[in-house]
Amino acid sequence: MRIILTAVLLATVLPGAALAQSNCAQLQIVNTVQMARGPGGRDFIPVRINGTTKNFLFDTGASFTIVGQSAASDMKLPIRQGRITMYDITGKATNAQTLIDEYIVGHMRGASVQMQVMPVQFDGIFGLDGWSAVDLDMDFGTDKLNMFSADHCPGRIQYWPAPVLASTPMKYVDRRLMIHVTLDGHEETAQIDTGASDTTLTIDEAKRAFGLDPGSDETPADGNLNGDDSLKVYKHQFKTLSFGDGAMVNVNNADIRIIPNAVGRNMDRTPLQGSRVVTEKDLMVIPDMLIGMNVLRKLHLYVAFGEAKLYVTDATGVAPAQPAASQ
């Protein structure tokens, strides 16, 4: 995706006392988007595609921004088969894509944007591709997404009031945000996934690390995964989910769904060119844990790609729920 910044920055955020002590650059905001809460407590971003406004699910768990098949049909976008194959959480695959003449998000715009097309239930999905050159600031209490210039003092990012600022190393793997969290005393590798309503843990990890027995009284059945009866889901309440190294931000009594790992089950097992043993499935990075919106709604996250760090505080406010409707 080719994104072109507008010539004038929106504003310069007034620095706090810590920022004023340094001679390096202050925080500069380059884009801001007011998101709207929709189904499952998730946030939706208004985007303009060739002059038409659509509402895309904000999904940090998506490697690519995609337009929904129905929305693409409504806008009469040209569809062709591309070279990228995408998989949903149940392992279903597609490689359809389109070319968009004009794509606008807030005060940022792209031209001649290639975008994947998938049969999703929303207008589209807003992923992280194309945005790693800026910092992403997400306050889920107020449903606000800000984008800041990455040219600023390392670690000097807190412009909002909060009693505790936690930080943790972050890996940007396959355009996904990976961090370490502590769940009831166990360290877990987790993916920040704003596209998921619920926080999840794989069944295998639930058994290995916590000795849980899916189907027991403390881990009862809780439906299935994406309507697939072969993928049984369970639930369990954990005491504490902690973010940060050193200073920590805690979410207590976190309800977590225990799910099967089915993302890569339909991937090609044919060895890749130049290798007799490595397959497409082997290259898929699949974390045991996803941090979904039932937890994220309580937090304010600042993603500093250049520092490879995620900063976390409690959310700064509570915004009223409002539907995300297509226009």
XYZ file of C-alpha atoms in Angstrom:
327
model
C 0.000 0.000 0.000
C 1.371 3.443 -0.942
C 0.355 6.058 1.634
C 0.998 9.767 1.019
C 1.060 12.114 4.025
C -0.619 15.492 3.706
C 1.890 18.331 3.451
C 0.965 19.969 6.782
C 1.092 18.138 10.106
C -2.161 18.272 12.046
C -0.615 19.549 15.266
C 2.305 19.420 17.650
C 1.331 17.803 20.911
C 2.353 19.928 23.884
C 5.142 18.050 25.685
C 4.969 17.132 29.342
C 7.685 17.975 31.851
C 9.735 14.911 30.927
C 9.717 15.890 27.248
C 10.685 19.475 27.955
C 13.938 18.378 29.604
C 15.319 16.961 26.367
C 16.592 18.616 23.204
C 15.288 15.878 20.891
C 12.090 16.191 18.892
C 8.697 16.548 20.529
C 5.738 14.371 19.630
C 4.046 15.423 16.407
C 0.651 14.041 15.478
C 0.214 13.418 11.758
C -3.225 11.821 11.679
C -6.181 11.185 13.960
C -9.251 9.028 13.465
C -12.352 8.812 15.627
C -13.373 5.178 15.605
C -16.882 3.852 16.287
C -17.742 0.849 18.404
C -19.543 -1.912 16.618
C -20.403 -5.608 17.020
C -18.463 -7.457 19.697
C -17.165 -4.238 21.252
C -14.701 -3.813 18.403
C -13.699 -0.521 16.776
C -14.438 0.484 13.189
C -12.580 3.048 11.082
C -14.310 5.189 8.413
C -12.371 4.969 5.141
C -13.082 6.475 1.715
C -12.651 4.244 -1.298
C -13.016 5.946 -4.665
C -15.319 8.535 -3.064
C -17.467 6.071 -1.080
C -17.293 5.846 2.729
C -17.023 2.367 4.232
C -16.422 1.234 7.804
C -13.497 -1.147 8.230
C -12.877 -3.258 11.318
C -9.681 -2.047 13.037
C -7.727 -5.298 13.246
C -4.108 -5.376 14.418
C -4.311 -9.147 14.026
C -4.610 -8.802 10.242
C -1.426 -8.915 8.170
C -3.104 -6.957 5.375
C -5.875 -4.427 4.959
C -8.674 -6.076 3.005
C -11.963 -5.040 1.478
C -14.958 -7.304 2.013
C -16.254 -9.215 -0.966
C -19.754 -7.695 -0.663
C -18.410 -4.145 -0.326
C -16.117 -4.675 -3.329
C -19.103 -5.853 -5.352
C -21.224 -2.875 -4.228
C -18.490 -0.449 -5.337
C -17.921 -2.402 -8.560
C -14.229 -2.838 -7.833
C -12.317 -5.053 -10.306
C -11.402 -8.450 -8.815
C -8.485 -10.617 -9.929
C -6.454 -13.473 -8.494
C -3.256 -12.310 -6.822
C -0.092 -13.998 -5.548
C -0.873 -13.573 -1.830
C -2.941 -16.278 -0.162
C -4.719 -15.301 3.058
C -6.202 -17.519 5.763
C -8.901 -16.793 8.323
C -8.905 -18.151 11.885
C -10.530 -21.409 10.756
C -7.966 -21.987 7.983
C -10.094 -20.993 4.960
C -8.000 -19.488 2.153
C -8.410 -16.927 -0.669
C -6.085 -14.981 -3.000
C -8.512 -12.463 -4.570
C -7.405 -8.818 -4.786
C -8.406 -5.466 -6.285
C -6.865 -2.109 -7.246
C -8.277 1.041 -5.593
C -7.752 4.412 -7.258
C -8.100 6.518 -4.094
C -7.972 5.379 -0.455
C -8.354 7.930 2.384
C -8.052 7.421 6.140
C -8.417 10.609 8.169
C -5.865 13.080 6.735
C -3.792 10.427 4.973
C -4.383 9.123 1.508
C -3.128 6.459 -0.861
C -3.335 6.180 -4.652
C -3.383 3.029 -6.812
C -3.657 0.836 -3.719
C -3.655 -2.933 -4.136
C -5.910 -4.559 -1.565
C -6.861 -8.149 -0.801
C -10.517 -9.185 -1.039
C -12.115 -11.679 1.360
C -15.676 -12.807 2.140
C -15.906 -11.145 5.583
C -19.035 -9.935 7.379
C -17.848 -6.296 7.422
C -17.108 -3.673 4.755
C -13.441 -4.460 5.232
C -10.600 -4.965 7.678
C -8.041 -2.265 8.505
C -4.680 -3.952 9.144
C -1.231 -2.605 9.988
C 0.329 -2.812 6.535
C 1.569 0.598 5.441
C 1.571 2.140 8.941
C 4.814 0.954 10.567
C 6.617 4.177 9.530
C 4.598 6.054 12.163
C 3.769 5.389 15.814
C 0.242 4.173 16.551
C -1.533 5.527 19.622
C -4.703 3.661 20.583
C -6.932 4.790 23.440
C -9.702 2.238 23.609
C -11.513 4.131 26.355
C -12.290 6.959 23.924
C -12.101 4.955 20.662
C -9.389 7.267 19.330
C -6.616 6.223 16.940
C -3.733 8.680 16.553
C -0.658 8.433 14.358
C 2.522 10.207 15.488
C 5.787 10.914 13.744
C 8.405 8.359 14.811
C 10.955 11.188 15.113
C 10.859 11.880 18.853
C 12.720 11.190 22.091
C 12.902 7.431 22.762
C 10.533 6.539 25.550
C 9.147 10.085 25.863
C 5.671 9.390 24.544
C 3.222 9.845 27.413
C 1.173 12.955 26.651
C -1.937 11.665 28.500
C -2.441 11.377 32.294
C -2.109 7.898 33.811
C -0.692 6.708 37.143
C 1.449 3.907 35.645
C 3.207 3.678 32.280
C 4.339 0.134 31.522
C 6.584 -0.799 28.609
C 7.552 -4.081 27.036
C 9.683 -5.152 24.064
C 7.611 -5.744 20.954
C 8.221 -7.755 17.796
C 6.535 -6.805 14.536
C 6.231 -10.267 12.965
C 4.333 -10.811 9.705
C 2.823 -7.320 10.270
C 1.505 -8.412 13.671
C 2.269 -7.078 17.150
C 3.862 -9.699 19.423
C 4.686 -9.092 23.089
C 5.272 -11.031 26.290
C 2.599 -10.923 28.997
C 2.277 -12.612 32.364
C -0.862 -14.688 32.891
C -1.350 -16.014 36.428
C 2.419 -16.127 36.884
C 3.219 -17.735 33.517
C 4.958 -15.788 30.752
C 3.145 -16.064 27.428
C 3.893 -14.776 23.946
C 0.775 -12.902 22.877
C -0.493 -11.063 19.841
C -2.351 -7.756 20.193
C -5.521 -8.413 18.195
C -8.056 -5.581 18.032
C -10.103 -7.595 15.543
C -10.949 -10.188 18.191
C -13.819 -9.552 20.589
C -12.363 -11.996 23.100
C -8.944 -12.769 24.510
C -7.967 -16.357 23.678
C -5.494 -19.061 24.644
C -4.902 -22.266 22.694
C -6.150 -25.516 24.175
C -2.680 -27.062 24.052
C -1.139 -24.172 26.019
C -4.016 -24.126 28.516
C -3.311 -27.775 29.286
C 0.502 -27.461 29.291
C 1.005 -24.283 31.323
C -2.074 -24.208 33.539
C -3.210 -27.829 33.749
C -6.714 -26.905 32.603
C -9.194 -29.612 31.686
C -11.444 -28.387 28.848
C -15.032 -29.347 29.623
C -14.547 -29.297 33.410
C -16.529 -27.051 35.769
C -13.783 -24.392 35.820
C -13.281 -24.559 32.038
C -16.761 -25.202 30.591
C -17.726 -25.475 26.924
C -18.412 -22.142 25.212
C -19.629 -22.868 21.686
C -17.384 -23.243 18.652
C -14.941 -21.274 16.521
C -16.498 -19.181 13.722
C -19.513 -21.487 13.478
C -17.433 -24.620 12.822
C -18.831 -27.453 14.983
C -15.563 -29.373 14.656
C -13.686 -26.583 16.486
C -14.890 -26.679 20.097
C -14.254 -23.666 22.365
C -14.109 -23.419 26.177
C -13.750 -20.557 28.669
C -11.813 -19.862 31.865
C -11.383 -16.879 34.181
C -7.762 -16.082 35.067
C -6.857 -13.988 38.097
C -4.306 -11.566 36.615
C -3.065 -10.601 33.161
C -0.055 -8.263 33.401
C 1.623 -6.017 30.829
C 5.122 -4.548 31.156
C 8.657 -5.228 32.350
C 9.248 -3.624 35.734
C 6.256 -1.327 36.212
C 3.153 -3.288 35.280
C -0.426 -2.591 34.256
C -2.749 -5.373 35.407
C -6.129 -6.576 34.181
C -7.802 -8.633 36.889
C -10.317 -11.469 36.519
C -9.775 -11.714 32.772
C -12.253 -13.963 30.942
C -10.347 -15.928 28.314
C -11.673 -18.311 25.669
C -9.764 -21.556 25.221
C -9.621 -22.343 21.498
C -8.141 -24.902 19.079
C -5.252 -23.744 16.892
C -6.762 -24.033 13.406
C -5.242 -21.094 11.503
C -2.761 -23.099 9.432
C -4.628 -26.365 9.041
C -5.327 -25.868 5.297
C -1.957 -24.405 4.349
C 0.091 -25.874 1.541
C 2.401 -28.619 2.833
C 4.330 -28.818 -0.459
C 8.030 -27.939 0.098
C 8.848 -24.380 -0.948
C 11.128 -23.747 -3.924
C 14.756 -24.308 -2.930
C 13.850 -26.455 0.089
C 12.971 -30.122 0.453
C 11.622 -29.773 3.966
C 10.252 -26.236 4.602
C 6.585 -25.752 3.705
C 4.249 -22.731 3.721
C 2.778 -24.017 6.984
C 6.220 -24.074 8.621
C 6.648 -20.306 8.015
C 3.401 -19.340 9.772
C 3.945 -17.658 13.151
C 1.004 -18.636 15.360
C 1.014 -17.376 18.975
C -0.632 -19.307 21.794
C -2.443 -16.201 23.010
C -4.425 -13.356 21.445
C -5.248 -10.210 23.445
C -8.745 -9.217 22.300
C -11.036 -6.272 22.921
C -12.545 -7.524 26.196
C -9.094 -6.778 27.688
C -7.878 -4.022 25.341
C -10.973 -1.909 26.037
C -9.468 -1.225 29.484
C -6.128 -0.022 28.081
C -4.337 2.777 26.249
C -1.575 1.462 23.972
C 1.243 3.352 22.235
C 3.097 1.348 19.586
C 6.593 2.705 18.879
C 7.751 0.663 15.894
C 11.154 2.354 15.715
C 11.866 1.535 19.349
C 10.380 -1.969 19.055
C 8.368 -1.214 22.191
C 4.763 -1.199 23.321
C 3.730 1.281 26.028
C 0.637 0.546 28.127
C -1.497 2.475 30.613
C -5.074 2.225 31.795
C -7.584 3.662 29.325
C -8.145 7.396 29.773
C -11.909 7.531 29.344
C -15.086 5.727 28.475
C -16.839 6.490 25.202
C -20.507 5.617 24.580
C -21.131 2.675 22.298
C -22.352 3.575 18.821
C -23.104 1.444 15.771
C -20.799 1.396 12.754
C -23.041 1.658 9.709
C -22.063 1.728 6.056
C -22.729 4.870 4.058
